[in-house]
Short mmCIF file of C-alpha atoms and ligand atoms in Angstrom, two decimals:
data_model
loop_
_atom_site.label_atom_id
_atom_site.label_comp_id
_atom_site.label_asym_id
_atom_site.label_seq_id
_atom_site.Cartn_x
_atom_site.Cartn_y
_atom_site.Cartn_z
CA MET A 1 0.00 0.00 0.00
CA SER A 2 1.44 3.37 -0.88
CA LYS A 3 0.96 6.37 1.32
CA GLN A 4 -0.56 9.45 -0.27
CA TYR A 5 1.72 12.47 0.04
CA THR A 6 -0.15 14.90 -2.11
CA GLY A 7 -2.27 17.85 -1.10
CA ILE A 8 -4.02 20.66 -2.89
CA GLY A 9 -4.15 24.42 -2.46
CA PHE A 10 -7.38 25.33 -0.71
CA ARG A 11 -9.13 28.04 -2.71
CA LYS A 12 -12.48 29.67 -2.03
CA ASP A 13 -13.40 29.04 -5.69
CA PHE A 14 -13.74 25.32 -5.07
CA ALA A 15 -13.76 25.07 -1.28
CA GLU A 16 -17.37 23.90 -0.90
CA GLU A 17 -17.05 21.51 -3.81
CA LEU A 18 -13.92 20.00 -2.30
CA LEU A 19 -15.54 19.55 1.11
CA SER A 20 -18.31 17.40 -0.32
CA SER A 21 -16.31 15.82 -3.11
CA THR A 22 -15.91 12.08 -3.52
CA VAL A 23 -13.66 12.69 -6.51
CA LEU A 24 -10.93 14.99 -5.27
CA LYS A 25 -9.20 13.42 -2.30
CA PRO A 26 -6.07 15.27 -1.25
CA SER A 27 -4.23 14.00 1.80
CA PHE A 28 -3.96 17.57 3.09
CA ILE A 29 -4.80 21.12 2.06
CA GLU A 30 -2.61 24.20 1.93
CA MET A 31 -3.80 27.73 2.53
CA ALA A 32 -2.44 31.24 2.75
CA PRO A 33 -2.95 32.38 6.34
CA GLU A 34 -3.41 35.96 5.07
CA ASN A 35 -6.58 34.87 3.30
CA TRP A 36 -8.14 33.51 6.49
CA ILE A 37 -6.74 35.30 9.53
CA GLY A 38 -9.45 37.27 11.30
CA MET A 39 -12.18 36.07 8.98
CA GLY A 40 -15.56 35.27 10.45
CA GLY A 41 -19.02 34.42 9.17
CA TYR A 42 -19.64 32.10 6.26
CA TRP A 43 -16.00 31.56 5.31
CA LYS A 44 -14.97 30.85 8.88
CA LYS A 45 -17.50 28.01 8.91
CA VAL A 46 -16.07 26.66 5.67
CA LEU A 47 -12.55 26.92 7.07
CA ASP A 48 -13.53 25.07 10.24
CA LYS A 49 -15.18 22.30 8.21
CA ALA A 50 -12.07 22.01 6.07
CA ALA A 51 -9.91 21.81 9.19
CA GLU A 52 -12.06 18.95 10.50
CA LYS A 53 -11.67 17.03 7.28
CA PHE A 54 -8.05 17.65 6.28
CA PRO A 55 -4.67 18.38 7.88
CA ILE A 56 -3.65 21.94 6.96
CA THR A 57 -0.32 23.33 5.83
CA CYS A 58 0.22 27.07 5.43
CA HIS A 59 1.89 28.92 2.61
CA GLY A 60 2.14 32.63 3.30
CA LEU A 61 2.03 35.62 0.98
CA SER A 62 2.87 38.74 2.95
CA LEU A 63 5.82 37.89 5.19
CA SER A 64 8.10 39.47 2.60
CA ILE A 65 11.23 37.83 3.94
CA GLY A 66 13.37 39.63 1.36
CA SER A 67 12.07 43.07 2.23
CA PRO A 68 14.42 45.89 3.22
CA ASP A 69 11.74 46.85 5.81
CA GLU A 70 11.74 45.63 9.39
CA VAL A 71 10.00 42.30 10.02
CA ASP A 72 6.35 42.97 10.83
CA VAL A 73 6.41 41.33 14.24
CA GLU A 74 2.70 41.78 14.88
CA PHE A 75 1.91 40.06 11.62
CA VAL A 76 4.20 37.13 12.41
CA LYS A 77 2.47 36.78 15.78
CA GLN A 78 -0.91 36.66 14.08
CA VAL A 79 0.37 33.93 11.78
CA LYS A 80 1.70 32.05 14.79
CA LYS A 81 -1.69 32.19 16.46
CA PHE A 82 -3.38 30.93 13.30
CA LEU A 83 -0.91 28.05 12.92
CA LYS A 84 -1.56 27.04 16.49
CA GLN A 85 -5.33 27.35 16.20
CA TYR A 86 -5.46 25.05 13.17
CA ASN A 87 -2.68 22.73 14.28
CA VAL A 88 -0.51 23.60 11.30
CA LYS A 89 2.86 21.83 11.25
CA VAL A 90 4.29 23.27 8.04
CA TYR A 91 4.60 26.98 7.33
CA SER A 92 6.26 28.06 4.13
CA GLU A 93 6.86 31.40 2.46
CA HIS A 94 8.44 32.82 -0.66
CA LEU A 95 12.06 33.79 -1.12
CA SER A 96 11.06 37.18 -2.51
CA TYR A 97 9.69 40.46 -1.25
CA SER A 98 6.18 41.85 -1.45
CA LYS A 99 6.50 44.93 0.72
CA CYS A 100 8.91 47.84 0.53
CA ASP A 101 9.02 51.23 2.24
CA ASN A 102 5.94 50.16 4.22
CA ALA A 103 3.82 49.57 1.15
CA HIS A 104 2.39 46.11 0.51
CA LEU A 105 2.34 45.02 -3.14
CA TYR A 106 0.59 41.64 -2.73
CA ASP A 107 2.83 39.92 -5.25
CA LEU A 108 6.33 38.46 -5.32
CA LEU A 109 9.23 40.62 -6.45
CA PRO A 110 12.72 39.27 -7.16
CA ILE A 111 15.40 40.03 -4.58
CA PRO A 112 18.81 41.14 -5.87
CA PHE A 113 21.02 38.04 -5.78
CA ARG A 114 23.70 39.64 -3.64
CA GLN A 115 25.77 38.76 -0.62
CA ASP A 116 24.43 41.59 1.54
CA ALA A 117 20.88 40.47 0.75
CA VAL A 118 21.82 36.94 1.83
CA LYS A 119 23.07 38.21 5.21
CA HIS A 120 20.05 40.43 5.64
CA ILE A 121 17.60 37.63 4.88
CA VAL A 122 19.39 35.04 7.00
CA GLN A 123 19.03 37.34 9.97
CA ARG A 124 15.33 37.89 9.23
CA ILE A 125 14.68 34.16 8.87
CA LYS A 126 16.14 33.63 12.33
CA GLN A 127 14.02 36.42 13.75
CA VAL A 128 10.84 34.97 12.24
CA GLN A 129 11.63 31.42 13.32
CA ASP A 130 12.34 32.66 16.86
CA ILE A 131 8.92 34.30 17.05
CA LEU A 132 7.13 31.33 15.49
CA GLU A 133 9.11 28.79 17.51
CA MET A 134 9.14 26.56 14.45
CA PRO A 135 11.16 26.33 11.24
CA ILE A 136 9.95 27.94 8.06
CA ALA A 137 10.40 26.59 4.56
CA LEU A 138 11.31 29.09 1.85
CA GLU A 139 10.31 28.64 -1.76
CA ASN A 140 12.30 29.30 -4.90
CA VAL A 141 10.08 31.75 -6.80
CA SER A 142 9.52 32.35 -10.47
CA TYR A 143 11.09 35.55 -11.74
CA TYR A 144 11.02 37.34 -15.04
CA THR A 145 14.14 39.40 -14.68
CA PRO A 146 17.05 39.39 -12.29
CA VAL A 147 17.71 42.73 -10.56
CA ALA A 148 21.23 43.94 -9.77
CA ALA A 149 22.46 40.37 -9.42
CA GLU A 150 26.03 39.65 -8.32
CA MET A 151 25.63 35.89 -8.09
CA ASN A 152 23.33 33.41 -9.76
CA GLU A 153 20.01 32.17 -8.50
CA VAL A 154 21.14 28.79 -7.25
CA GLU A 155 24.08 30.32 -5.35
CA PHE A 156 21.73 32.83 -3.77
CA ILE A 157 19.14 30.27 -2.66
CA SER A 158 21.77 27.83 -1.43
CA ALA A 159 23.60 30.47 0.60
CA ILE A 160 20.41 31.55 2.34
CA VAL A 161 19.25 28.02 3.08
CA LYS A 162 22.66 26.85 4.29
CA GLU A 163 23.49 29.93 6.37
CA SER A 164 20.08 30.18 8.02
CA GLY A 165 19.49 26.44 8.28
CA CYS A 166 15.89 26.97 7.17
CA ASN A 167 13.91 24.41 5.22
CA MET A 168 13.33 24.67 1.55
CA LEU A 169 10.11 24.47 -0.39
CA LEU A 170 11.17 23.30 -3.82
CA ASP A 171 8.71 24.45 -6.45
CA VAL A 172 9.39 22.23 -9.44
CA ASN A 173 7.30 24.32 -11.78
CA ASN A 174 9.16 27.47 -10.76
CA VAL A 175 12.45 25.79 -11.60
CA TYR A 176 11.04 24.88 -14.98
CA VAL A 177 9.67 28.40 -15.58
CA ASN A 178 12.97 30.03 -14.57
CA SER A 179 15.04 27.59 -16.60
CA PHE A 180 12.97 28.54 -19.63
CA ASN A 181 12.97 32.29 -18.96
CA HIS A 182 16.65 32.43 -18.07
CA GLN A 183 17.88 29.59 -20.22
CA TYR A 184 19.50 27.13 -17.90
CA ASP A 185 19.27 23.39 -17.41
CA PRO A 186 16.59 22.71 -14.78
CA LYS A 187 18.07 19.38 -13.72
CA GLU A 188 21.52 20.88 -13.23
CA PHE A 189 19.89 23.63 -11.20
CA ILE A 190 18.03 21.19 -8.95
CA LYS A 191 21.13 19.08 -8.43
CA LYS A 192 22.99 22.12 -7.08
CA LEU A 193 20.30 23.03 -4.53
CA PRO A 194 20.74 22.09 -0.86
CA LEU A 195 18.44 19.10 -1.39
CA ASP A 196 18.82 17.79 2.16
CA HIS A 197 16.88 20.89 3.29
CA VAL A 198 13.89 20.24 1.04
CA ALA A 199 10.88 19.80 3.31
CA TYR A 200 8.04 20.38 0.87
CA ILE A 201 7.42 20.37 -2.87
CA HIS A 202 5.12 22.43 -5.09
CA MET A 203 3.76 21.50 -8.49
CA ALA A 204 1.76 23.86 -10.68
CA GLY A 205 0.78 24.91 -14.17
CA HIS A 206 1.98 27.98 -16.03
CA GLU A 207 1.35 29.92 -19.21
CA GLN A 208 3.81 30.50 -21.99
CA ILE A 209 3.03 33.96 -23.37
CA SER A 210 5.81 34.32 -25.93
CA ASP A 211 8.81 32.51 -27.38
CA THR A 212 10.92 33.67 -24.47
CA VAL A 213 8.58 34.13 -21.49
CA ILE A 214 6.57 31.83 -19.28
CA ILE A 215 4.38 33.37 -16.58
CA ASP A 216 3.81 31.37 -13.41
CA THR A 217 0.02 31.64 -13.36
CA HIS A 218 -1.18 28.55 -11.46
CA GLY A 219 -4.04 28.71 -13.91
CA GLN A 220 -3.33 25.77 -16.22
CA ALA A 221 -2.75 22.05 -16.02
CA VAL A 222 0.75 20.87 -15.13
CA ILE A 223 2.64 20.14 -18.34
CA ASP A 224 4.47 16.89 -19.12
CA GLN A 225 7.92 18.45 -18.88
CA VAL A 226 7.17 19.59 -15.32
CA PHE A 227 5.97 16.08 -14.42
CA GLU A 228 9.20 14.77 -15.86
CA LEU A 229 11.20 17.22 -13.74
CA PHE A 230 9.13 16.19 -10.74
CA ASP A 231 10.01 12.55 -11.39
CA TYR A 232 13.67 13.55 -11.46
CA THR A 233 13.35 15.62 -8.26
CA VAL A 234 11.52 12.93 -6.31
CA GLY A 235 14.43 10.64 -7.03
CA LEU A 236 16.80 13.06 -5.29
CA VAL A 237 14.98 14.08 -2.12
CA LYS A 238 13.59 12.35 0.93
CA PRO A 239 9.81 11.86 1.17
CA VAL A 240 8.08 15.18 1.88
CA PRO A 241 4.58 16.55 1.38
CA VAL A 242 3.83 17.50 -2.21
CA LEU A 243 1.29 20.09 -3.18
CA LEU A 244 -0.62 20.85 -6.35
CA GLU A 245 -1.24 24.59 -6.70
CA ARG A 246 -4.22 25.60 -8.78
CA ASP A 247 -5.37 29.14 -8.15
CA PHE A 248 -7.25 30.20 -11.27
CA ASN A 249 -9.20 28.72 -14.11
CA ILE A 250 -10.37 25.90 -11.85
CA PRO A 251 -11.27 22.81 -13.92
CA GLU A 252 -13.54 19.89 -13.00
CA LEU A 253 -12.28 18.27 -9.82
CA GLU A 254 -11.67 15.03 -11.74
CA GLU A 255 -8.96 16.83 -13.65
CA LEU A 256 -7.25 18.01 -10.45
CA GLN A 257 -7.48 14.51 -9.00
CA GLY A 258 -5.96 13.20 -12.23
CA GLU A 259 -2.92 15.40 -11.66
CA ILE A 260 -2.68 14.33 -8.03
CA THR A 261 -2.90 10.67 -9.04
CA ARG A 262 -0.17 11.18 -11.59
CA MET A 263 2.04 12.71 -8.89
CA ASP A 264 1.16 9.86 -6.52
CA ASN A 265 2.19 7.31 -9.11
CA ILE A 266 5.57 8.96 -9.55
CA ILE A 267 6.01 9.12 -5.78
CA ALA A 268 5.00 5.49 -5.31
CA LYS A 269 7.80 4.41 -7.60
CA LYS A 270 10.48 6.31 -5.69
CA TRP A 271 9.63 6.85 -2.07
CA GLN A 272 9.33 4.34 0.71
CA ILE A 273 6.18 4.35 2.77
CA ALA A 274 6.58 7.00 5.40
CA ASP A 275 4.41 9.53 7.04
CA ALA A 276 5.26 12.68 5.16
CA ILE A 277 3.34 15.21 7.16
CA ALA A 278 3.31 13.53 10.54
CA MET B 1 20.91 46.59 8.79
CA GLN B 2 23.04 44.21 6.73
CA LEU B 3 21.56 45.45 3.49
CA LEU B 4 23.72 47.87 1.47
CA LYS B 5 22.17 51.15 0.45
CA ASP B 6 22.48 50.28 -3.21
CA THR B 7 20.66 46.97 -2.79
CA TYR B 8 17.91 48.70 -0.85
CA GLN B 9 17.60 51.32 -3.60
CA GLN B 10 17.29 48.69 -6.31
CA GLN B 11 14.54 46.98 -4.35
CA ALA B 12 12.78 50.25 -3.60
CA MET B 13 12.90 51.33 -7.24
CA LEU B 14 11.36 48.07 -8.42
CA ALA B 15 8.63 48.32 -5.80
CA GLU B 16 7.97 51.94 -6.69
CA TYR B 17 7.71 50.98 -10.35
CA CYS B 18 5.10 48.36 -9.52
CA ARG B 19 3.08 51.07 -7.82
CA ASP B 20 3.34 53.91 -10.33
CA GLY B 21 4.40 52.27 -13.60
CA ILE B 22 7.18 54.80 -14.21
CA VAL B 23 10.09 52.77 -15.56
CA PRO B 24 13.18 53.08 -13.35
CA GLU B 25 16.82 52.56 -14.21
CA LEU B 26 17.56 49.26 -12.57
CA LYS B 27 20.83 47.40 -12.78
CA GLY B 28 21.11 44.21 -14.77
CA VAL B 29 17.45 43.73 -15.66
CA LYS B 30 15.83 42.27 -18.74
CA ALA B 31 14.12 45.52 -19.63
CA GLU B 32 11.65 43.77 -21.92
CA ASN B 33 10.31 41.68 -19.03
CA LEU B 34 10.04 44.33 -16.36
CA HIS B 35 6.50 45.33 -17.31
CA HIS B 36 5.18 41.93 -16.18
CA TYR B 37 5.80 42.97 -12.58
CA ARG B 38 3.89 46.20 -12.92
CA ARG B 39 1.05 44.38 -14.68
CA LEU B 40 0.81 41.49 -12.20
CA VAL B 41 1.01 43.70 -9.11
CA PHE B 42 -1.41 46.29 -10.42
CA ASN B 43 -3.94 43.66 -11.53
CA ILE B 44 -4.07 42.14 -8.07
CA ALA B 45 -4.77 45.52 -6.50
CA SER B 46 -7.31 46.58 -9.09
CA ASP B 47 -9.11 43.20 -8.98
CA ALA B 48 -9.46 43.51 -5.20
CA LEU B 49 -11.02 46.95 -5.65
CA GLU B 50 -13.37 45.90 -8.43
CA THR B 51 -14.56 42.97 -6.33
CA CYS B 52 -15.26 45.15 -3.33
CA TYR B 53 -16.76 48.09 -5.23
CA PRO B 54 -18.77 46.60 -8.13
CA ILE B 55 -21.37 49.40 -8.15
CA THR B 56 -18.86 52.25 -8.07
CA HIS B 57 -16.76 50.45 -10.67
CA SER B 58 -19.63 50.07 -13.10
CA PHE B 59 -21.00 53.57 -12.43
CA LEU B 60 -17.79 55.54 -13.02
CA PRO B 61 -16.61 55.86 -16.64
CA LYS B 62 -13.82 53.41 -17.32
CA GLU B 63 -11.10 56.05 -17.62
CA VAL B 64 -12.20 57.78 -14.40
CA TRP B 65 -12.13 54.51 -12.46
CA GLU B 66 -8.76 53.58 -13.93
CA LYS B 67 -7.22 56.94 -13.08
CA LEU B 68 -8.59 56.75 -9.55
CA VAL B 69 -7.14 53.27 -9.02
CA TYR B 70 -3.87 54.34 -10.62
CA ASP B 71 -3.55 57.43 -8.37
CA TYR B 72 -4.50 55.46 -5.29
CA PHE B 73 -1.98 52.72 -5.82
CA ALA B 74 0.79 55.17 -6.76
CA GLU B 75 0.16 57.63 -3.92
CA HIS B 76 -1.07 55.42 -1.12
CA LYS B 77 1.07 52.87 0.70
CA CYS B 78 -1.14 49.86 1.39
CA LYS B 79 -0.76 49.00 5.05
CA THR B 80 -2.70 45.79 5.47
CA SER B 81 -0.96 42.48 4.88
CA GLN B 82 -4.32 41.03 3.80
CA VAL B 83 -5.26 42.05 0.28
CA TRP B 84 -9.00 41.47 0.84
CA ARG B 85 -8.96 44.14 3.55
CA MET B 86 -7.06 46.60 1.36
CA PRO B 87 -10.23 48.13 -0.18
CA MET B 88 -10.93 49.79 3.16
CA GLU B 89 -7.80 51.87 2.60
CA PHE B 90 -9.17 52.85 -0.81
CA TYR B 91 -12.31 54.19 0.84
CA ASP B 92 -10.20 56.19 3.34
CA TYR B 93 -8.06 57.49 0.50
CA CYS B 94 -11.10 58.66 -1.48
CA VAL B 95 -12.54 60.44 1.56
CA LYS B 96 -9.24 62.12 2.39
CA LYS B 97 -8.70 63.24 -1.19
CA ASP B 98 -12.33 64.35 -1.55
CA ILE B 99 -12.73 62.34 -4.72
CA ALA B 100 -16.51 62.74 -4.37
CA GLY B 101 -16.14 66.54 -4.50
CA GLN B 102 -13.54 66.41 -7.27
CA LEU B 103 -15.80 64.31 -9.47
CA GLY B 104 -18.96 66.16 -8.47
CA HIS B 105 -20.55 62.87 -7.35
CA TYR B 106 -21.30 63.96 -3.81
CA PHE B 107 -22.83 60.59 -2.91
CA LEU B 108 -19.60 58.72 -3.68
CA ASN B 109 -18.32 58.56 -0.10
CA ASP B 110 -21.58 56.97 1.03
CA LEU B 111 -21.61 54.54 -1.86
CA LEU B 112 -18.03 53.40 -1.24
CA TYR B 113 -18.72 53.12 2.47
CA VAL B 114 -21.77 50.90 2.02
CA GLU B 115 -20.00 48.73 -0.56
CA TRP B 116 -17.05 48.32 1.81
CA LEU B 117 -19.31 47.56 4.77
CA GLU B 118 -21.11 44.83 2.85
CA LEU B 119 -17.79 43.02 2.49
CA ASP B 120 -16.67 43.97 5.98
CA VAL B 121 -19.83 42.68 7.68
CA HIS B 122 -19.69 39.50 5.63
CA THR B 123 -16.12 38.74 6.63
CA MET B 124 -15.68 40.39 10.02
CA GLU B 125 -14.48 38.23 12.87
CA ASP B 126 -17.22 36.31 14.68
CA ILE B 127 -18.60 38.11 17.73
CA PRO B 128 -19.88 35.83 20.49
CA TYR B 129 -23.67 35.78 20.69
CA PRO B 130 -25.21 36.64 24.06
CA SER B 131 -27.03 33.85 25.85
CA PHE B 132 -30.73 34.42 25.42
CA THR B 133 -34.15 32.93 25.85
CA THR B 134 -37.17 33.31 23.62
CA LYS B 135 -39.53 33.74 26.59
CA GLY B 136 -40.01 37.18 28.03
CA ASP B 137 -41.67 40.54 27.72
CA TRP B 138 -40.42 43.01 25.10
CA PHE B 139 -41.02 46.00 27.36
CA THR B 140 -39.67 44.88 30.69
CA ASN B 141 -36.93 42.37 29.82
CA LYS B 142 -33.60 43.21 28.29
CA ILE B 143 -33.69 42.40 24.57
CA ALA B 144 -30.92 40.28 23.06
CA ILE B 145 -29.73 41.28 19.60
CA ASN B 146 -27.45 39.81 16.98
CA PRO B 147 -24.07 41.40 17.78
CA GLU B 148 -22.78 41.19 14.20
CA TYR B 149 -24.05 44.45 12.75
CA LYS B 150 -23.25 48.05 11.87
CA LEU B 151 -25.70 50.90 12.23
CA ILE B 152 -24.78 53.82 10.01
CA LYS B 153 -26.01 57.22 8.96
CA LEU B 154 -25.89 58.25 5.33
CA THR B 155 -26.44 61.49 3.45
CA TYR B 156 -27.54 59.71 0.26
CA PRO B 157 -29.79 56.64 -0.04
CA VAL B 158 -27.08 54.70 -1.88
CA HIS B 159 -28.49 51.37 -0.66
CA THR B 160 -31.88 51.85 -2.35
CA THR B 161 -31.19 54.13 -5.30
CA ALA B 162 -29.04 53.65 -8.40
CA PRO B 163 -26.03 56.00 -8.57
CA THR B 164 -27.42 57.59 -11.73
CA SER B 165 -30.49 58.79 -9.78
CA LEU B 166 -28.78 59.96 -6.60
CA ALA B 167 -28.02 63.57 -7.52
CA GLY B 168 -30.12 65.92 -5.40
CA LYS B 169 -31.38 63.16 -3.11
CA GLU B 170 -29.44 64.25 -0.04
CA GLY B 171 -31.09 63.88 3.33
CA THR B 172 -30.59 61.79 6.45
CA PHE B 173 -30.79 58.03 6.08
CA PHE B 174 -30.16 55.30 8.61
CA LEU B 175 -29.13 51.84 7.63
CA LEU B 176 -28.78 48.65 9.60
CA ILE B 177 -26.33 46.15 8.07
CA TYR B 178 -26.13 42.79 9.79
CA ARG B 179 -25.01 39.22 9.24
CA GLU B 180 -27.41 36.30 9.59
CA LYS B 181 -25.95 33.70 11.89
CA GLU B 182 -26.68 30.52 9.95
CA SER B 183 -26.25 31.58 6.34
CA GLY B 184 -23.65 34.30 6.96
CA ASN B 185 -25.60 36.45 4.48
CA VAL B 186 -25.47 40.21 4.88
CA GLN B 187 -28.83 41.97 5.19
CA PHE B 188 -29.65 45.64 4.83
CA MET B 189 -32.56 47.36 6.54
CA ASP B 190 -33.68 50.95 6.19
CA LEU B 191 -34.53 52.58 9.51
CA SER B 192 -36.23 55.80 10.50
CA MET B 193 -34.50 58.09 12.95
CA LEU B 194 -36.92 56.99 15.68
CA TYR B 195 -36.24 53.29 15.18
CA THR B 196 -32.51 53.95 14.94
CA TYR B 197 -32.70 55.66 18.31
CA ILE B 198 -34.69 52.77 19.81
CA LEU B 199 -32.26 50.20 18.44
CA GLU B 200 -29.22 52.05 19.73
CA GLN B 201 -30.68 52.28 23.22
CA ILE B 202 -31.66 48.60 23.27
CA ALA B 203 -28.16 47.71 22.12
CA ASN B 204 -26.88 49.72 25.09
CA GLY B 205 -28.89 47.44 27.38
CA GLU B 206 -31.80 49.81 28.10
CA LEU B 207 -35.27 48.40 28.69
CA LEU B 208 -37.70 49.04 25.86
CA LYS B 209 -40.27 50.63 28.18
CA ASP B 210 -37.72 53.23 29.32
CA VAL B 211 -36.50 53.82 25.79
CA LEU B 212 -40.04 54.43 24.58
CA GLU B 213 -40.76 56.90 27.35
CA GLU B 214 -37.65 58.85 26.45
CA ALA B 215 -38.47 58.63 22.74
CA ASN B 216 -42.02 59.76 23.38
CA ASN B 217 -40.66 63.04 24.74
CA LEU B 218 -37.61 63.37 22.53
CA PHE B 219 -39.52 62.92 19.28
CA GLN B 220 -42.60 64.75 20.68
CA ILE B 221 -44.89 61.87 19.85
CA ASN B 222 -47.06 62.30 22.93
CA ASP B 223 -48.87 59.02 22.42
CA ILE B 224 -47.11 56.31 24.36
CA LEU B 225 -49.69 53.62 23.56
CA LEU B 226 -49.37 54.15 19.84
CA LEU B 227 -45.60 54.19 20.18
CA LYS B 228 -45.62 50.91 22.11
CA GLU B 229 -47.80 49.28 19.48
CA HIS B 230 -45.48 50.32 16.67
CA ALA B 231 -42.33 49.46 18.62
CA GLU B 232 -43.60 45.96 19.33
CA LYS B 233 -44.26 45.41 15.63
CA PHE B 234 -40.80 46.71 14.86
CA ILE B 235 -39.14 44.38 17.35
CA THR B 236 -41.05 41.28 16.22
CA ASP B 237 -40.23 42.15 12.63
CA LEU B 238 -36.55 42.31 13.58
CA GLN B 239 -36.92 38.95 15.30
CA GLN B 240 -38.25 37.39 12.11
CA ARG B 241 -35.31 38.87 10.26
CA GLN B 242 -32.90 37.12 12.70
CA PHE B 243 -31.69 40.40 14.12
CA VAL B 244 -33.50 40.41 17.45
CA LEU B 245 -32.78 37.09 19.13
CA GLY B 246 -35.06 37.18 22.18
CA PHE B 247 -34.31 38.15 25.76
CA LEU B 248 -30.99 38.31 27.55
CA LYS B 249 -30.54 35.62 30.18
FE1 LIG C 1 4.74 27.48 -5.37
#
């Protein structure tokens, strides 16, 4: 019997459908705490039902770990409370910034790949982990241009992960998107990452908008090349929870389950039975 | 801070660009791809505003709405870490900048406020219900009400009248906005000044009989029996609407 490792991003667009579905059966759900903290009424009821039915992991949006601004301590404390309330064991965020000069932007901007940024972020990771009293996992993000880079992406990510000791969320689709946009070999890139720190994996769809640019939309089905890269990745890392992100353009739930099953089949080939999110 | 000034400046310039769309001189970028950041960031903000303010969005001419959203996002630093709460800052911005006056749509502040409150009441954190019983006397027992509500005063009847017909309709309007417990649906109810007063006093824990005596003088009604009759109808109506719950235990 193979253990199911795969979860799905919990979106309001299909939340009710998922809760009563006999088709889509993730082993856990992932949500952005920012979308649910302090929410009452109808959606709070839906959230509580979801929490009864599935284990929850959290994937934040507004921590802005790469921001030049001070860490928003109050915000981190709110996240901590939410994680505790819903018994969340995995909290991940993006290795990017979404706030600068005290203005939130609500999307992920690329951090300059520089040594001073590494030091700055390492210190912030420690501060956040101290408040949360748990490790965080940081995700390699898609980016469409480097900014003022003095090292390459893999050096930047590796330095931060190694120096801070934080976990890594490896987004396989983001590696694919970046390897296309910035013309590198995705497998070589993955091999160079600090793979022993990988604690979580993301899979998603994207949209190619020109000969040279892919946008990380989470609005399409996962393509074969990304499944192939996933297969490669799974062979290199220990068993961890794997999540399918689908944020827009939600298809029939059968289609989402089809993608999850395909991921499960790849996992079953490579990973021993273990409790990934215990 | 470990971050060098130059690194900070590069980050700040990119962030600024996402807010105002004015292309900066950044080091080592793929200039042809930079616009994706502006587009993606701006779309998220403008989608959040369109979702919260559908009536204002469809009433204002496209170019007026777009300029307003552009100015807001460029000039205002969004403070909330939760994008679905960000539209409240848009309302504050419009009031502070007197957008209603600038556009000559004097009802705009009220319209934005009511649109925001509909979302706010729908999503606001649960407030514990008081313990109550359904047995009692409306006049001499303390009345228990649904705590999840806002009672507001408007200058324009934006909740009953289309924006195109609001010019010249100024007056004083009271509106109860509350959330039904089971469904979570938001309900609106028009109130007269008298009933607004009664509701406020009940919410403060006053007994209805005392409130009515005060109201009888305050509003110069001088017919306490008639007032009691109407007030009882009002309260039972509110009970049917799931706003009045019963009597406080
Ligand atoms: Fe991801």
